[in-house]
CSV table of C-alpha atoms in Angstrom, one decimal:
chain,number,residue,atom,x,y,z
E,1,SER,CA,3.7,-8.2,-1.0
E,2,VAL,CA,1.7,-8.7,2.2
E,3,TYR,CA,1.4,-6.0,4.8
E,4,LEU,CA,0.7,-7.0,8.4
E,5,ARG,CA,-0.8,-4.3,10.6
E,6,GLU,CA,-0.1,-5.0,14.3
E,7,PRO,CA,1.4,-8.5,14.0
E,8,ALA,CA,1.0,-8.9,17.8
E,9,ALA,CA,-2.7,-9.1,17.2
E,10,LEU,CA,-2.3,-12.3,15.1
E,11,PRO,CA,-3.3,-15.6,16.8
E,12,ARG,CA,-0.3,-17.1,18.6
E,13,GLU,CA,-0.3,-20.3,16.5
E,14,LEU,CA,-0.3,-18.2,13.3
E,15,GLN,CA,2.6,-16.1,14.7
E,16,ARG,CA,4.6,-19.3,15.4
E,17,HIS,CA,4.1,-20.8,11.9
E,18,LEU,CA,4.8,-17.4,10.2
E,19,GLY,CA,8.0,-16.9,12.2
E,20,LEU,CA,9.2,-20.4,11.4
E,21,ALA,CA,8.4,-19.9,7.7
E,22,LEU,CA,10.2,-16.6,7.5
E,23,LEU,CA,13.3,-18.0,9.3
E,24,GLY,CA,13.4,-20.9,6.8
E,25,SER,CA,12.7,-23.6,9.3
E,26,SER,CA,12.3,-27.1,8.0
E,27,GLN,CA,9.4,-27.6,10.4
E,28,VAL,CA,7.2,-25.7,7.9
E,29,ASP,CA,6.4,-27.3,4.6
E,30,LEU,CA,5.9,-24.5,2.0
E,31,SER,CA,4.4,-25.5,-1.3
E,32,ALA,CA,5.1,-22.1,-2.8
E,33,PRO,CA,7.5,-19.2,-2.1
E,34,LEU,CA,6.5,-16.8,0.5
E,35,PRO,CA,5.5,-13.3,-0.6
E,36,ARG,CA,7.4,-10.3,0.6
E,37,ILE,CA,6.2,-9.6,4.2
E,38,LEU,CA,6.0,-6.0,5.5
E,39,ALA,CA,4.7,-5.2,9.0
E,40,GLY,CA,3.9,-2.1,10.9
E,41,THR,CA,3.0,-1.3,14.5
E,42,THR,CA,2.2,1.7,16.6
E,43,ARG,CA,3.5,0.0,19.8
E,44,ASP,CA,7.0,-1.0,20.9
E,45,PRO,CA,7.4,-4.6,19.6
E,46,VAL,CA,9.9,-5.4,22.3
E,47,GLU,CA,7.3,-4.5,24.9
E,48,ASP,CA,4.8,-6.7,23.1
E,49,VAL,CA,7.3,-9.6,23.4
E,50,LYS,CA,7.7,-8.9,27.1
E,51,ALA,CA,4.0,-8.8,27.6
E,52,GLY,CA,3.5,-12.1,25.7
E,53,ARG,CA,1.5,-10.6,22.8
E,54,LEU,CA,4.2,-11.1,20.2
E,55,LEU,CA,6.5,-14.2,19.7
E,56,GLU,CA,10.2,-13.3,19.8
E,57,ASP,CA,10.9,-15.6,16.8
E,58,LEU,CA,8.4,-13.6,14.7
E,59,LEU,CA,9.9,-10.3,15.8
E,60,HIS,CA,13.4,-11.5,14.8
E,61,ALA,CA,12.0,-12.7,11.4
E,62,LEU,CA,10.4,-9.4,10.7
E,63,SER,CA,13.3,-7.2,11.8
E,64,ALA,CA,15.7,-7.9,8.9
E,65,LEU,CA,15.1,-4.2,8.0
E,66,ARG,CA,13.5,-2.0,10.6
E,67,ILE,CA,12.5,1.7,10.1
E,68,ASP,CA,11.4,3.7,13.1
E,69,VAL,CA,9.0,6.4,12.1
E,70,PRO,CA,8.7,9.3,14.6
E,71,ALA,CA,5.3,9.7,16.2
E,72,LEU,CA,3.1,12.4,14.6
E,73,SER,CA,3.0,14.3,17.9
E,74,THR,CA,6.8,14.9,17.6
E,75,GLN,CA,6.6,16.3,14.0
E,76,ARG,CA,5.1,19.7,14.7
E,77,ASP,CA,7.2,21.5,12.0
E,78,ASP,CA,5.9,19.1,9.3
E,79,PHE,CA,2.3,18.9,10.6
E,80,PRO,CA,0.9,21.6,8.3
E,81,PHE,CA,2.4,19.9,5.2
E,82,LEU,CA,1.0,16.5,6.4
E,83,VAL,CA,-2.5,18.1,6.8
E,84,ASP,CA,-2.2,19.7,3.4
E,85,ARG,CA,-1.2,16.4,1.7
E,86,GLN,CA,-4.1,14.5,3.4
E,87,LEU,CA,-6.6,17.2,2.3
E,88,GLN,CA,-5.3,17.0,-1.3
E,89,ARG,CA,-6.0,13.2,-1.3
E,90,LEU,CA,-9.4,13.7,0.2
E,91,ASN,CA,-10.3,16.4,-2.3
E,92,ALA,CA,-9.7,14.0,-5.2
E,93,ASP,CA,-13.1,12.3,-4.6
E,94,GLY,CA,-14.9,14.7,-7.0
E,95,ARG,CA,-16.8,16.7,-4.3
E,96,PRO,CA,-16.3,20.4,-3.7
E,97,PRO,CA,-12.7,20.8,-2.4
E,98,LEU,CA,-11.9,22.2,1.0
E,99,THR,CA,-8.3,23.2,1.2
E,100,SER,CA,-8.1,25.3,4.4
E,101,LEU,CA,-8.8,25.2,8.1
E,102,THR,CA,-9.9,28.0,10.4
E,103,ALA,CA,-7.6,29.2,13.2
E,104,ASP,CA,-9.8,27.4,15.7
E,105,ALA,CA,-9.5,24.1,13.8
E,106,TRP,CA,-5.7,24.5,13.7
E,107,GLU,CA,-5.6,25.1,17.5
E,108,VAL,CA,-7.4,21.8,18.1
E,109,LEU,CA,-5.3,19.8,15.6
E,110,LEU,CA,-2.0,21.2,17.0
E,111,GLY,CA,-3.1,20.6,20.6
E,112,TYR,CA,-4.1,16.9,20.0
E,113,SER,CA,-1.6,14.1,20.9
E,114,TRP,CA,-2.4,11.9,17.8
E,115,PRO,CA,-2.0,8.4,19.4
E,116,GLY,CA,-3.1,6.8,16.1
E,117,ASN,CA,-0.6,8.9,14.1
E,118,LEU,CA,-1.2,9.3,10.3
E,119,ARG,CA,-4.1,6.8,10.1
E,120,GLU,CA,-5.9,8.8,12.8
E,121,LEU,CA,-5.1,12.1,11.1
E,122,TRP,CA,-6.7,10.7,7.9
E,123,ARG,CA,-9.8,9.6,9.7
E,124,VAL,CA,-10.2,12.8,11.6
E,125,LEU,CA,-9.8,15.0,8.5
E,126,ALA,CA,-12.1,12.8,6.4
E,127,SER,CA,-14.8,13.1,9.1
E,128,ALA,CA,-14.3,16.8,9.5
E,129,ARG,CA,-14.5,17.4,5.7
E,130,ASP,CA,-17.7,15.4,5.5
E,131,HIS,CA,-19.2,17.5,8.3
E,132,ALA,CA,-18.0,20.8,6.8
E,133,LEU,CA,-19.4,19.9,3.3
E,134,ALA,CA,-22.8,19.3,5.0
E,135,ARG,CA,-22.8,23.0,6.2
E,136,PRO,CA,-24.2,25.3,3.5
E,137,GLY,CA,-21.6,27.7,2.2
E,138,ALA,CA,-18.7,26.2,4.2
E,139,GLU,CA,-15.3,27.4,2.7
E,140,ALA,CA,-13.0,25.9,5.4
E,141,ILE,CA,-12.9,23.2,8.0
E,142,ASP,CA,-13.8,24.6,11.4
E,143,ALA,CA,-13.2,23.3,14.9
E,144,GLN,CA,-16.9,22.4,15.2
E,145,ASP,CA,-16.4,20.0,12.2
E,146,LEU,CA,-13.7,18.0,14.0
E,147,PRO,CA,-14.8,14.8,15.9
E,148,ALA,CA,-16.1,15.5,19.4
E,149,HIS,CA,-13.6,13.2,21.2
E,150,VAL,CA,-10.7,15.1,19.6
E,151,ARG,CA,-12.1,18.5,20.8
E,152,ARG,CA,-12.8,17.1,24.3
E,153,ARG,CA,-9.3,15.7,24.7
E,154,VAL,CA,-7.7,19.0,23.7
E,155,GLN,CA,-10.0,20.9,26.0
E,156,LEU,CA,-9.1,18.7,28.9
E,157,SER,CA,-5.4,18.9,28.2
E,158,GLN,CA,-5.5,22.7,28.0
E,159,MET,CA,-7.7,23.4,31.0
E,160,PRO,CA,-4.9,25.0,33.1
E,161,ALA,CA,-4.1,27.3,30.2
E,162,GLN,CA,-7.7,28.3,29.7
E,163,ARG,CA,-8.1,30.2,32.9
E,164,PRO,CA,-9.4,33.8,32.2
E,165,GLU,CA,-6.2,35.4,33.6
E,166,ARG,CA,-4.0,33.6,31.1
E,167,GLY,CA,-6.0,33.8,27.9
E,168,LEU,CA,-5.6,31.8,24.6
E,169,PRO,CA,-2.4,31.8,22.6
E,170,LEU,CA,-4.1,33.3,19.5
E,171,GLU,CA,-1.0,35.0,18.3
E,172,GLN,CA,1.0,31.8,18.3
E,173,ILE,CA,-1.8,30.0,16.4
E,174,LEU,CA,-2.0,32.7,13.7
E,175,GLU,CA,1.8,32.6,13.3
E,176,GLN,CA,1.7,28.9,12.8
E,177,VAL,CA,-1.0,29.2,10.2
E,178,GLU,CA,0.8,32.1,8.4
E,179,ARG,CA,4.0,30.1,8.4
E,180,HIS,CA,2.3,27.1,6.9
E,181,LEU,CA,0.7,29.2,4.1
E,182,ILE,CA,3.9,31.0,3.2
E,183,ARG,CA,5.8,27.7,3.1
E,184,MET,CA,3.1,26.1,1.0
E,185,ALA,CA,3.2,29.0,-1.5
E,186,LEU,CA,7.0,28.9,-1.7
E,187,SER,CA,6.8,25.2,-2.3
E,188,ARG,CA,4.2,25.5,-5.1
E,189,SER,CA,6.2,28.4,-6.7
E,190,ARG,CA,9.5,26.4,-6.4
E,191,GLY,CA,11.0,29.2,-4.3
E,192,ASN,CA,10.0,32.1,-6.6
E,193,LYS,CA,9.1,34.8,-4.1
E,194,THR,CA,7.3,37.0,-6.7
E,195,ARG,CA,5.0,34.1,-7.6
E,196,ALA,CA,4.5,33.1,-4.0
E,197,ALA,CA,3.6,36.7,-3.1
E,198,GLU,CA,1.0,36.7,-5.9
E,199,MET,CA,-0.5,33.5,-4.6
E,200,LEU,CA,-0.8,35.1,-1.1
E,201,SER,CA,-2.1,38.5,-2.5
E,202,LEU,CA,0.9,40.2,-0.9
E,203,TRP,CA,3.5,42.6,-2.1
E,204,ARG,CA,6.9,40.9,-2.5
E,205,PRO,CA,8.7,43.1,0.1
E,206,ARG,CA,5.9,42.3,2.6
E,207,LEU,CA,6.4,38.6,2.0
E,208,ILE,CA,10.1,38.9,2.6
E,209,ARG,CA,9.5,40.8,5.8
E,210,ARG,CA,7.1,38.2,7.0
E,211,MET,CA,9.5,35.4,6.1
E,212,GLU,CA,12.3,37.1,8.1
E,213,ALA,CA,9.9,37.7,11.1
E,214,LEU,CA,8.7,34.1,11.1
E,215,GLN,CA,12.3,32.8,10.5
E,216,ILE,CA,11.4,31.0,7.2
E,217,GLU,CA,14.4,30.1,5.2
E,218,ASP,CA,14.2,29.8,1.5
E,219,THR,CA,17.1,28.0,-0.2
E,220,ARG,CA,15.2,27.1,-3.4
E,221,GLU,CA,15.1,28.8,-6.8
E,222,GLU,CA,15.5,32.6,-6.6
E,223,ASP,CA,13.5,35.2,-8.5
């Protein structure tokens, strides 16, 4: 299989030959079968065609099966799980693991628009983890570990909300972090609330009350 990232970036002549080959045109002499071609883009391919960046024949050839993946900025409910999964992958490199983020770091990540989607999230977390590991005694990724351009963009987007009379939404941020930790514990305990409470160092009744307050549904294995 061959994966094409941003096919609109290919030279126009290569786009033409590839489109003809995929459509089975007799104008292209193939000495061997084509591999399976997969393509991905962060832009609207129809707009790329209108702008002249992508040939329409190539778009048709690549659109036999199309899957539209929602932008990362629209997946706020899944965002903590995506961050946790990326950190698990990063921690597999043999260096000391960092599995958590401070409330300030979560505020920045949740306030960023993520134009580069998952690839950008991976790069940002990888850079932040490297920065945090360079700090003596660091136990979590902090906002100061995140790339400067991410922090600046969030600061600019939140300037109206940062006036002294309005304050910072600390309670909302803490609730998001708490909701993420409870869901992660329930997932790792396969829905067993007793084991999940032990992971979080909570009494089971306290966990159930917090689940109700945060509107966390648990339809998995019962205790």
